[in-house]
Amino acid sequence: MRFAALAGAAIFAIASPASAAPEGNCLDGTCRIKLTPPQLLAAAERLVTEKHYAEALPLVEALRLAPGFKLQTAFLGGLIASRTGNYASAAHQFMGILADDPKQTRVRLELAQALMALKKTASADRQLRIVQQDSELPQQIARTIRTVRDTIRSGRTWRLDINLGIAPDTNINNATSAQSITVLLAGDAYQADLNDEAKAHSGVGETAQLSTGLRLPISHELSALAEIDANGSNYSGSQFDDYNVQAAAGAEYRLTPTSSVSLEGVYAHRWFGGRATTAQIGARAGGQMVLGKRDRFGYQVDVRHVRAYFDHGYDGWQGGIYGTIEHAITKTIVVSAGPFVRREGLREDAFSSVEIGGNVGVGGELPYGFNVGGSLGLSKAIFDAPLLIFDLEPRRDTRLVVRTTVGNRKLRVLGFSPQLNWTFNHISSSIALYAIKRSRFELTLARYF
């Protein structure tokens, strides 16, 4: 689908004295015409507007040699490629422009059109969602975008994201940061030193993440959903290897063009140290709605039954309520905030808890190809009963999670771009055994588009 509302002249028109008629010089039946770069640009734009793409291409290639016209030539080259059916080349050139200047709304629209032609509908929808955050978007174009996004949602939409990397980690076994703990025996308190196995171990591992999903329309309002998410960390030996897999399937119902609700069954499994540790089965329900051009709200309710293979005292139920509100502060930068409440009702009261907290974050695209993001989560967990061997009072935790991400879209290898992630976890607990500090870096190749 093409955006008919945009089928006008290119946006890079230049008006200056240099755009006057070119100088002609004829000798012996041969005429030579000298064009300044602005004149060459104007001629190329006119030919593209008139759909004379073969004639325009040599002018665009010549203009690439002139300094100061990189953006204009890349855009015109992308337009010519798109209009002549070379959508892969068009997408590559448009992505290059957005890597340098992510605020170019017209370029992002052309990129979305090229991605749709390449059947990359999920990526196209992402670009159109960013375009909708432009507060200066004309109403006619906004209506066209809503129609296009509805068309995307009414078709079969799938996604696949893969990240591969290495991860230096200060605490690969997620162990306590304490050197000794207090133990209560027969009413007396004793200090016990922890052995090396109980302390934090550092290491460097290989990491991989895979996320895939499918939305299959059943009717105009109803779609079937299927998702698989998997991640793993592999360290020397198998003692601290950590692998997680989660699958979900259900349905989404679209209430209005800007709001929807969903219900899915969920199954998750975790292996640590080469052994199965937990299995979860349950359901999650959620919804989302668009609030104007720059705001979105979402919520989710998640309830699961947990089976713990390592200790049946951790068998039981867990559930949570999560909310998120997003606000676009610029065309490409979004801030978010989300409160949550979690409940774990397990077989042992000393392991059961209520956790209340929230997250704030910011992220988006910057010039020069950079993607950045950061978030901070803070929560308080209160347990139902004391763990009498350590304390006469129920355990209380304060939990802090900090995440940052920096990537670059301009550097691409087989469609992947480098990304550096840092995660810091700190749990301050009334029982020293559960106090944890962990810092983890991940250098990955990540797929952006």
Tab-separated table of C-alpha atoms in Angstrom:
chain	number	residue	atom	x	y	z
A	1	MET	CA	0.000	0.000	0.000
A	2	ARG	CA	1.305	3.430	-0.921
A	3	PHE	CA	0.619	6.607	0.992
A	4	ALA	CA	-1.259	8.584	-1.643
A	5	ALA	CA	-1.317	11.627	0.590
A	6	LEU	CA	2.437	11.807	0.327
A	7	ALA	CA	2.782	11.478	-3.429
A	8	GLY	CA	3.995	15.028	-3.910
A	9	ALA	CA	7.373	16.581	-4.446
A	10	ALA	CA	10.332	15.558	-2.292
A	11	ILE	CA	10.717	17.412	0.968
A	12	PHE	CA	14.252	18.515	0.313
A	13	ALA	CA	13.481	21.451	-1.986
A	14	ILE	CA	16.141	24.181	-2.012
A	15	ALA	CA	15.417	27.724	-3.119
A	16	SER	CA	18.441	29.921	-3.723
A	17	PRO	CA	20.029	32.023	-6.463
A	18	ALA	CA	22.147	28.993	-7.300
A	19	SER	CA	18.995	27.293	-8.551
A	20	ALA	CA	18.833	29.564	-11.576
A	21	ALA	CA	18.910	28.125	-15.098
A	22	PRO	CA	22.046	26.105	-15.880
A	23	GLU	CA	24.734	27.542	-18.098
A	24	GLY	CA	24.872	26.087	-21.622
A	25	ASN	CA	27.882	25.936	-23.929
A	26	CYS	CA	27.645	24.511	-27.473
A	27	LEU	CA	30.655	23.830	-29.673
A	28	ASP	CA	30.817	21.873	-32.952
A	29	GLY	CA	27.341	20.509	-32.494
A	30	THR	CA	27.977	19.299	-28.940
A	31	CYS	CA	26.353	21.134	-26.045
A	32	ARG	CA	27.647	20.953	-22.507
A	33	ILE	CA	25.583	22.051	-19.522
A	34	LYS	CA	27.135	22.944	-16.182
A	35	LEU	CA	24.977	22.365	-13.117
A	36	THR	CA	25.693	23.503	-9.585
A	37	PRO	CA	24.817	20.966	-6.845
A	38	PRO	CA	21.552	22.780	-5.975
A	39	GLN	CA	20.603	22.802	-9.665
A	40	LEU	CA	21.446	19.112	-9.935
A	41	LEU	CA	19.300	18.393	-6.877
A	42	ALA	CA	16.364	20.357	-8.287
A	43	ALA	CA	16.623	18.513	-11.596
A	44	ALA	CA	16.759	15.118	-9.876
A	45	GLU	CA	13.757	15.977	-7.689
A	46	ARG	CA	11.761	17.061	-10.732
A	47	LEU	CA	12.540	13.851	-12.591
A	48	VAL	CA	11.584	11.722	-9.566
A	49	THR	CA	8.332	13.661	-9.179
A	50	GLU	CA	7.594	13.073	-12.870
A	51	LYS	CA	8.442	9.345	-12.406
A	52	HIS	CA	11.419	9.451	-14.775
A	53	TYR	CA	13.464	7.286	-12.441
A	54	ALA	CA	16.012	5.999	-14.973
A	55	GLU	CA	16.865	9.577	-15.979
A	56	ALA	CA	17.007	10.753	-12.358
A	57	LEU	CA	19.361	8.030	-11.134
A	58	PRO	CA	22.550	9.316	-12.872
A	59	LEU	CA	21.911	12.781	-11.457
A	60	VAL	CA	21.534	11.373	-7.948
A	61	GLU	CA	24.737	9.351	-8.317
A	62	ALA	CA	26.581	12.462	-9.515
A	63	LEU	CA	25.180	14.471	-6.613
A	64	ARG	CA	26.640	11.957	-4.145
A	65	LEU	CA	30.074	13.397	-4.999
A	66	ALA	CA	29.050	16.878	-3.844
A	67	PRO	CA	29.673	17.694	-0.162
A	68	GLY	CA	26.684	18.601	1.988
A	69	PHE	CA	24.049	16.607	0.083
A	70	LYS	CA	24.332	13.209	1.781
A	71	LEU	CA	20.826	13.197	3.248
A	72	GLN	CA	19.117	14.432	0.066
A	73	THR	CA	20.863	11.943	-2.206
A	74	ALA	CA	20.191	9.043	0.155
A	75	PHE	CA	16.508	9.958	0.263
A	76	LEU	CA	16.191	10.344	-3.508
A	77	GLY	CA	18.157	7.134	-4.039
A	78	GLY	CA	15.804	5.350	-1.669
A	79	LEU	CA	12.755	6.769	-3.457
A	80	ILE	CA	14.055	5.620	-6.841
A	81	ALA	CA	14.818	2.151	-5.476
A	82	SER	CA	11.381	1.907	-3.866
A	83	ARG	CA	9.483	3.133	-6.928
A	84	THR	CA	11.360	0.713	-9.204
A	85	GLY	CA	10.744	-2.325	-6.983
A	86	ASN	CA	14.148	-2.611	-5.277
A	87	TYR	CA	12.643	-2.463	-1.796
A	88	ALA	CA	15.611	-4.009	0.021
A	89	SER	CA	17.928	-1.267	-1.260
A	90	ALA	CA	15.312	1.375	-0.450
A	91	ALA	CA	14.927	0.129	3.121
A	92	HIS	CA	18.713	0.075	3.560
A	93	GLN	CA	19.039	3.704	2.433
A	94	PHE	CA	16.102	4.932	4.520
A	95	MET	CA	17.447	3.154	7.618
A	96	GLY	CA	20.799	4.848	7.038
A	97	ILE	CA	19.116	8.257	7.068
A	98	LEU	CA	17.164	7.490	10.240
A	99	ALA	CA	20.303	6.226	11.935
A	100	ASP	CA	21.759	9.731	11.548
A	101	ASP	CA	18.525	11.647	12.130
A	102	PRO	CA	15.636	9.644	13.660
A	103	LYS	CA	13.307	12.685	13.548
A	104	GLN	CA	12.780	12.468	9.766
A	105	THR	CA	9.093	11.555	9.699
A	106	ARG	CA	8.781	11.442	5.891
A	107	VAL	CA	11.745	9.072	5.647
A	108	ARG	CA	10.230	6.796	8.284
A	109	LEU	CA	6.987	6.648	6.312
A	110	GLU	CA	8.880	5.630	3.179
A	111	LEU	CA	10.766	3.006	5.206
A	112	ALA	CA	7.469	1.580	6.457
A	113	GLN	CA	6.217	1.346	2.866
A	114	ALA	CA	9.372	-0.508	1.768
A	115	LEU	CA	9.159	-2.892	4.738
A	116	MET	CA	5.558	-3.710	3.906
A	117	ALA	CA	6.570	-4.512	0.340
A	118	LEU	CA	9.208	-6.858	1.789
A	119	LYS	CA	6.462	-8.559	3.885
A	120	LYS	CA	8.123	-7.340	7.092
A	121	THR	CA	4.818	-6.157	8.476
A	122	ALA	CA	5.779	-6.202	12.154
A	123	SER	CA	8.776	-3.954	11.463
A	124	ALA	CA	6.619	-1.676	9.308
A	125	ASP	CA	4.037	-1.401	12.090
A	126	ARG	CA	6.775	-0.387	14.527
A	127	GLN	CA	7.882	2.428	12.207
A	128	LEU	CA	4.309	3.645	11.782
A	129	ARG	CA	3.764	3.622	15.536
A	130	ILE	CA	6.779	5.926	15.932
A	131	VAL	CA	5.421	8.204	13.185
A	132	GLN	CA	2.124	8.526	15.054
A	133	GLN	CA	4.025	10.137	17.937
A	134	ASP	CA	4.737	13.194	15.738
A	135	SER	CA	2.471	15.940	17.086
A	136	GLU	CA	2.742	17.847	13.776
A	137	LEU	CA	1.435	14.965	11.658
A	138	PRO	CA	-1.355	16.182	9.317
A	139	GLN	CA	-4.753	14.655	10.004
A	140	GLN	CA	-5.060	13.193	6.505
A	141	ILE	CA	-1.765	11.322	6.863
A	142	ALA	CA	-2.682	10.244	10.408
A	143	ARG	CA	-5.894	8.684	9.081
A	144	THR	CA	-3.956	6.920	6.323
A	145	ILE	CA	-1.525	5.497	8.890
A	146	ARG	CA	-4.374	4.211	11.058
A	147	THR	CA	-5.833	2.473	8.002
A	148	VAL	CA	-2.480	0.909	7.137
A	149	ARG	CA	-1.927	-0.311	10.706
A	150	ASP	CA	-5.424	-1.812	10.736
A	151	THR	CA	-4.549	-3.606	7.502
A	152	ILE	CA	-1.353	-4.953	9.067
A	153	ARG	CA	-3.233	-6.202	12.116
A	154	SER	CA	-5.859	-7.879	9.946
A	155	GLY	CA	-3.187	-9.941	8.183
A	156	ARG	CA	-0.996	-12.741	9.485
A	157	THR	CA	1.743	-11.020	11.514
A	158	TRP	CA	4.796	-12.787	12.880
A	159	ARG	CA	8.008	-11.616	14.481
A	160	LEU	CA	11.377	-13.137	15.292
A	161	ASP	CA	14.167	-11.522	17.324
A	162	ILE	CA	17.490	-13.156	18.140
A	163	ASN	CA	20.349	-11.818	20.287
A	164	LEU	CA	23.722	-13.512	20.697
A	165	GLY	CA	26.548	-12.324	22.928
A	166	ILE	CA	28.915	-12.664	25.853
A	167	ALA	CA	28.207	-11.640	29.444
A	168	PRO	CA	30.729	-10.883	32.201
A	169	ASP	CA	28.874	-11.344	35.501
A	170	THR	CA	29.931	-10.724	39.106
A	171	ASN	CA	27.443	-13.224	40.558
A	172	ILE	CA	26.590	-16.050	38.161
A	173	ASN	CA	25.045	-18.179	40.922
A	174	ASN	CA	22.943	-15.295	42.333
A	175	ALA	CA	24.410	-15.942	45.783
A	176	THR	CA	24.499	-13.811	48.901
A	177	SER	CA	26.946	-10.951	49.264
A	178	ALA	CA	27.380	-11.737	52.981
A	179	GLN	CA	30.506	-13.406	54.344
A	180	SER	CA	28.738	-14.801	57.420
A	181	ILE	CA	25.190	-15.191	58.714
A	182	THR	CA	23.421	-15.381	62.066
A	183	VAL	CA	21.929	-18.763	62.995
A	184	LEU	CA	19.442	-19.222	65.873
A	185	LEU	CA	19.706	-22.498	67.794
A	186	ALA	CA	17.937	-23.250	71.086
A	187	GLY	CA	17.352	-19.559	71.691
A	188	ASP	CA	20.981	-18.591	71.156
A	189	ALA	CA	22.491	-16.732	68.195
A	190	TYR	CA	25.637	-17.980	66.483
A	191	GLN	CA	27.754	-16.520	63.706
A	192	ALA	CA	28.412	-18.976	60.885
A	193	ASP	CA	30.946	-18.320	58.135
A	194	LEU	CA	29.828	-19.242	54.642
A	195	ASN	CA	31.890	-21.643	52.566
A	196	ASP	CA	32.951	-20.853	49.016
A	197	GLU	CA	30.027	-22.741	47.482
A	198	ALA	CA	27.545	-20.408	49.189
A	199	LYS	CA	29.324	-17.219	48.090
A	200	ALA	CA	29.032	-15.333	44.824
A	201	HIS	CA	31.051	-16.598	41.865
A	202	SER	CA	32.009	-14.391	38.927
A	203	GLY	CA	32.387	-15.561	35.345
A	204	VAL	CA	31.982	-14.844	31.652
A	205	GLY	CA	29.331	-16.734	29.751
A	206	GLU	CA	27.796	-16.967	26.314
A	207	THR	CA	24.238	-15.712	26.115
A	208	ALA	CA	21.389	-16.101	23.662
A	209	GLN	CA	17.819	-14.812	23.549
A	210	LEU	CA	15.067	-15.760	21.154
A	211	SER	CA	11.619	-14.216	20.972
A	212	THR	CA	9.031	-15.128	18.381
A	213	GLY	CA	5.324	-14.557	18.043
A	214	LEU	CA	2.409	-15.051	15.668
A	215	ARG	CA	-0.889	-13.184	15.380
A	216	LEU	CA	-3.398	-15.041	13.175
A	217	PRO	CA	-6.640	-13.161	12.384
A	218	ILE	CA	-9.862	-15.089	12.911
A	219	SER	CA	-12.234	-12.186	12.297
A	220	HIS	CA	-11.949	-8.405	12.051
A	221	GLU	CA	-11.882	-8.057	15.842
A	222	LEU	CA	-10.464	-11.420	16.977
A	223	SER	CA	-6.947	-12.823	16.473
A	224	ALA	CA	-5.214	-15.952	17.731
A	225	LEU	CA	-1.883	-15.400	19.505
A	226	ALA	CA	1.136	-17.648	19.972
A	227	GLU	CA	4.485	-16.700	21.521
A	228	ILE	CA	7.731	-18.404	22.507
A	229	ASP	CA	10.497	-16.726	24.507
A	230	ALA	CA	13.759	-18.403	25.435
A	231	ASN	CA	17.039	-17.248	26.927
A	232	GLY	CA	20.119	-18.900	28.308
A	233	SER	CA	23.577	-18.334	29.768
A	234	ASN	CA	26.292	-20.920	29.278
A	235	TYR	CA	29.361	-20.865	31.543
A	236	SER	CA	32.424	-23.049	31.780
A	237	GLY	CA	31.145	-26.413	32.974
A	238	SER	CA	27.448	-26.782	33.711
A	239	GLN	CA	27.242	-25.880	37.402
A	240	PHE	CA	25.871	-22.368	36.811
A	241	ASP	CA	24.288	-22.686	33.366
A	242	ASP	CA	20.877	-21.005	33.359
A	243	TYR	CA	18.149	-21.614	30.736
A	244	ASN	CA	14.544	-20.421	30.563
A	245	VAL	CA	11.739	-21.179	28.103
A	246	GLN	CA	8.227	-19.730	28.101
A	247	ALA	CA	5.348	-20.430	25.708
A	248	ALA	CA	1.978	-18.684	25.547
A	249	ALA	CA	-1.113	-19.106	23.383
A	250	GLY	CA	-4.488	-17.408	23.394
A	251	ALA	CA	-6.521	-14.700	21.711
A	252	GLU	CA	-6.686	-10.930	21.325
A	253	TYR	CA	-9.933	-9.011	20.917
A	254	ARG	CA	-9.867	-5.508	19.458
A	255	LEU	CA	-12.411	-3.318	21.238
A	256	THR	CA	-11.753	-0.194	19.169
A	257	PRO	CA	-9.121	0.799	16.585
A	258	THR	CA	-6.936	2.004	19.481
A	259	SER	CA	-7.645	-0.508	22.266
A	260	SER	CA	-7.570	-4.274	22.736
A	261	VAL	CA	-7.695	-7.011	25.380
A	262	SER	CA	-6.060	-10.444	25.385
A	263	LEU	CA	-6.116	-13.749	27.273
A	264	GLU	CA	-3.379	-16.405	27.051
A	265	GLY	CA	-2.393	-19.650	28.682
A	266	VAL	CA	1.252	-19.718	29.794
A	267	TYR	CA	3.806	-22.454	30.457
A	268	ALA	CA	7.378	-21.777	31.640
A	269	HIS	CA	10.325	-23.997	32.534
A	270	ARG	CA	13.735	-23.239	34.033
A	271	TRP	CA	16.935	-25.271	34.228
A	272	PHE	CA	19.895	-24.289	36.409
A	273	GLY	CA	23.149	-26.162	36.748
A	274	GLY	CA	21.980	-28.801	34.302
A	275	ARG	CA	18.850	-29.644	36.324
A	276	ALA	CA	15.213	-28.638	36.063
A	277	THR	CA	14.434	-26.216	38.891
A	278	THR	CA	10.896	-24.903	38.329
A	279	ALA	CA	7.874	-25.371	36.083
A	280	GLN	CA	4.982	-22.916	35.877
A	281	ILE	CA	1.564	-23.151	34.283
A	282	GLY	CA	-1.142	-20.515	34.342
A	283	ALA	CA	-2.818	-17.689	32.473
A	284	ARG	CA	-2.393	-14.003	31.820
A	285	ALA	CA	-4.886	-11.364	30.760
A	286	GLY	CA	-4.125	-7.853	29.656
A	287	GLY	CA	-5.098	-4.871	27.625
A	288	GLN	CA	-3.737	-1.745	26.043
A	289	MET	CA	-5.101	1.504	24.695
A	290	VAL	CA	-3.771	4.566	22.923
A	291	LEU	CA	-4.432	7.854	24.706
A	292	GLY	CA	-3.961	10.584	22.116
A	293	LYS	CA	-0.926	10.809	19.836
A	294	ARG	CA	1.777	10.447	22.464
A	295	ASP	CA	0.417	8.302	25.284
A	296	ARG	CA	-0.324	4.609	25.726
A	297	PHE	CA	-1.604	2.647	28.703
A	298	GLY	CA	-1.362	-1.077	29.325
A	299	TYR	CA	-2.121	-3.544	32.106
A	300	GLN	CA	-1.642	-7.245	32.770
A	301	VAL	CA	-2.838	-9.793	35.322
A	302	ASP	CA	-0.682	-12.931	35.556
A	303	VAL	CA	-1.522	-16.010	37.683
A	304	ARG	CA	0.512	-19.246	37.688
A	305	HIS	CA	0.977	-22.444	39.633
A	306	VAL	CA	4.610	-23.162	40.491
A	307	ARG	CA	6.252	-26.534	40.953
A	308	ALA	CA	9.743	-26.325	42.469
A	309	TYR	CA	11.843	-29.427	41.867
A	310	PHE	CA	14.654	-28.322	44.171
A	311	ASP	CA	12.448	-27.744	47.257
A	312	HIS	CA	8.716	-28.473	47.447
A	313	GLY	CA	8.387	-25.762	50.076
A	314	TYR	CA	8.416	-23.365	47.103
A	315	ASP	CA	5.463	-25.122	45.421
A	316	GLY	CA	2.319	-23.015	45.230
A	317	TRP	CA	0.787	-20.052	43.429
A	318	GLN	CA	2.093	-16.723	42.291
A	319	GLY	CA	0.252	-13.816	40.741
A	320	GLY	CA	0.785	-10.212	39.819
A	321	ILE	CA	-0.940	-7.074	38.585
A	322	TYR	CA	1.139	-4.770	36.381
A	323	GLY	CA	0.410	-1.385	34.833
A	324	THR	CA	2.380	0.691	32.338
A	325	ILE	CA	1.905	4.157	30.933
A	326	GLU	CA	4.111	5.502	28.143
A	327	HIS	CA	4.550	9.087	26.981
A	328	ALA	CA	6.512	10.211	23.925
A	329	ILE	CA	8.468	13.313	24.924
A	330	THR	CA	9.839	13.651	21.364
A	331	LYS	CA	9.183	11.895	18.066
A	332	THR	CA	11.581	9.084	19.012
A	333	ILE	CA	12.053	9.226	22.825
A	334	VAL	CA	9.540	7.575	25.173
A	335	VAL	CA	9.344	7.678	28.966
A	336	SER	CA	7.399	5.078	30.922
A	337	ALA	CA	6.251	4.275	34.432
A	338	GLY	CA	4.635	1.168	35.827
A	339	PRO	CA	3.451	0.131	39.302
A	340	PHE	CA	3.034	-3.529	40.212
A	341	VAL	CA	1.847	-5.817	43.003
A	342	ARG	CA	2.984	-9.460	43.238
A	343	ARG	CA	1.827	-12.219	45.550
A	344	GLU	CA	3.487	-15.592	46.158
A	345	GLY	CA	1.383	-18.029	48.151
A	346	LEU	CA	3.658	-21.050	48.548
A	347	ARG	CA	3.523	-24.237	50.599
A	348	GLU	CA	5.817	-22.766	53.263
A	349	ASP	CA	4.570	-19.506	54.792
A	350	ALA	CA	8.162	-18.398	55.361
A	351	PHE	CA	8.678	-18.402	51.572
A	352	SER	CA	5.359	-16.668	50.785
A	353	SER	CA	5.366	-12.908	50.286
A	354	VAL	CA	3.744	-9.743	48.987
A	355	GLU	CA	5.845	-7.412	46.847
A	356	ILE	CA	4.850	-3.842	45.945
A	357	GLY	CA	6.893	-1.601	43.691
A	358	GLY	CA	7.286	0.148	40.380
A	359	ASN	CA	9.514	0.902	37.426
A	360	VAL	CA	10.428	4.065	35.543
A	361	GLY	CA	12.265	4.123	32.251
A	362	VAL	CA	13.282	6.121	29.188
A	363	GLY	CA	14.457	4.993	25.773
A	364	GLY	CA	14.474	5.654	22.074
A	365	GLU	CA	16.493	6.538	19.018
A	366	LEU	CA	19.192	9.233	18.897
A	367	PRO	CA	21.226	10.718	16.028
A	368	TYR	CA	24.355	8.994	14.711
A	369	GLY	CA	22.615	5.634	14.863
A	370	PHE	CA	22.421	5.250	18.627
A	371	ASN	CA	19.633	3.493	20.513
A	372	VAL	CA	19.609	4.116	24.255
A	373	GLY	CA	17.461	2.985	27.130
A	374	GLY	CA	17.459	2.957	30.889
A	375	SER	CA	15.144	1.858	33.670
A	376	LEU	CA	15.019	1.721	37.443
A	377	GLY	CA	12.850	-0.617	39.472
A	378	LEU	CA	12.315	-0.428	43.227
A	379	SER	CA	10.133	-2.665	45.377
A	380	LYS	CA	9.482	-3.834	48.928
A	381	ALA	CA	8.753	-7.494	49.748
A	382	ILE	CA	7.247	-8.638	53.060
A	383	PHE	CA	7.077	-12.351	53.892
A	384	ASP	CA	4.227	-14.086	55.690
A	385	ALA	CA	6.134	-15.843	58.473
A	386	PRO	CA	9.611	-15.894	60.006
A	387	LEU	CA	12.313	-18.313	58.947
A	388	LEU	CA	13.041	-19.269	62.534
A	389	ILE	CA	16.544	-20.602	62.005
A	390	PHE	CA	17.631	-17.099	60.918
A	391	ASP	CA	15.244	-14.584	62.501
A	392	LEU	CA	12.241	-14.382	64.822
A	393	GLU	CA	10.606	-11.784	62.557
A	394	PRO	CA	9.322	-12.303	58.996
A	395	ARG	CA	11.852	-11.503	56.319
A	396	ARG	CA	11.724	-8.090	54.644
A	397	ASP	CA	13.506	-7.222	51.394
A	398	THR	CA	14.142	-3.983	49.529
A	399	ARG	CA	14.896	-4.735	45.892
A	400	LEU	CA	16.584	-2.453	43.362
A	401	VAL	CA	17.093	-3.203	39.661
A	402	VAL	CA	18.893	-0.820	37.276
A	403	ARG	CA	19.151	-1.501	33.541
A	404	THR	CA	20.865	0.451	30.771
A	405	THR	CA	21.200	-0.261	27.060
A	406	VAL	CA	23.286	1.360	24.327
A	407	GLY	CA	23.245	0.163	20.728
A	408	ASN	CA	24.059	1.453	17.277
A	409	ARG	CA	21.828	0.917	14.255
A	410	LYS	CA	24.411	2.068	11.702
A	411	LEU	CA	26.743	-0.849	12.392
A	412	ARG	CA	25.085	-3.908	10.885
A	413	VAL	CA	26.321	-7.454	10.324
A	414	LEU	CA	23.824	-9.757	8.586
A	415	GLY	CA	20.985	-7.562	9.840
A	416	PHE	CA	22.282	-7.431	13.432
A	417	SER	CA	23.700	-4.430	15.292
A	418	PRO	CA	25.955	-4.281	18.375
A	419	GLN	CA	24.349	-3.619	21.726
A	420	LEU	CA	25.752	-3.238	25.239
A	421	ASN	CA	23.487	-3.957	28.223
A	422	TRP	CA	24.216	-3.493	31.909
A	423	THR	CA	22.022	-4.821	34.711
A	424	PHE	CA	22.570	-4.197	38.410
A	425	ASN	CA	20.581	-6.043	41.088
A	426	HIS	CA	20.726	-5.207	44.777
A	427	ILE	CA	18.598	-6.915	47.425
A	428	SER	CA	18.834	-5.565	50.942
A	429	SER	CA	17.320	-8.166	53.269
A	430	SER	CA	16.631	-8.458	56.978
A	431	ILE	CA	18.245	-11.927	56.676
A	432	ALA	CA	21.834	-11.635	55.488
A	433	LEU	CA	21.680	-14.905	53.549
A	434	TYR	CA	19.271	-13.297	51.069
A	435	ALA	CA	21.206	-10.032	50.581
A	436	ILE	CA	22.467	-10.007	46.990
A	437	LYS	CA	24.532	-7.733	44.762
A	438	ARG	CA	24.966	-8.567	41.104
A	439	SER	CA	26.394	-6.646	38.161
A	440	ARG	CA	26.107	-8.098	34.672
A	441	PHE	CA	27.248	-6.769	31.298
A	442	GLU	CA	26.084	-8.211	27.995
A	443	LEU	CA	27.750	-7.435	24.671
A	444	THR	CA	25.407	-8.767	22.018
A	445	LEU	CA	24.525	-8.630	18.357
A	446	ALA	CA	20.883	-7.568	18.345
A	447	ARG	CA	18.274	-7.298	15.620
A	448	TYR	CA	16.618	-3.865	15.444
A	449	PHE	CA	14.413	-3.963	12.346
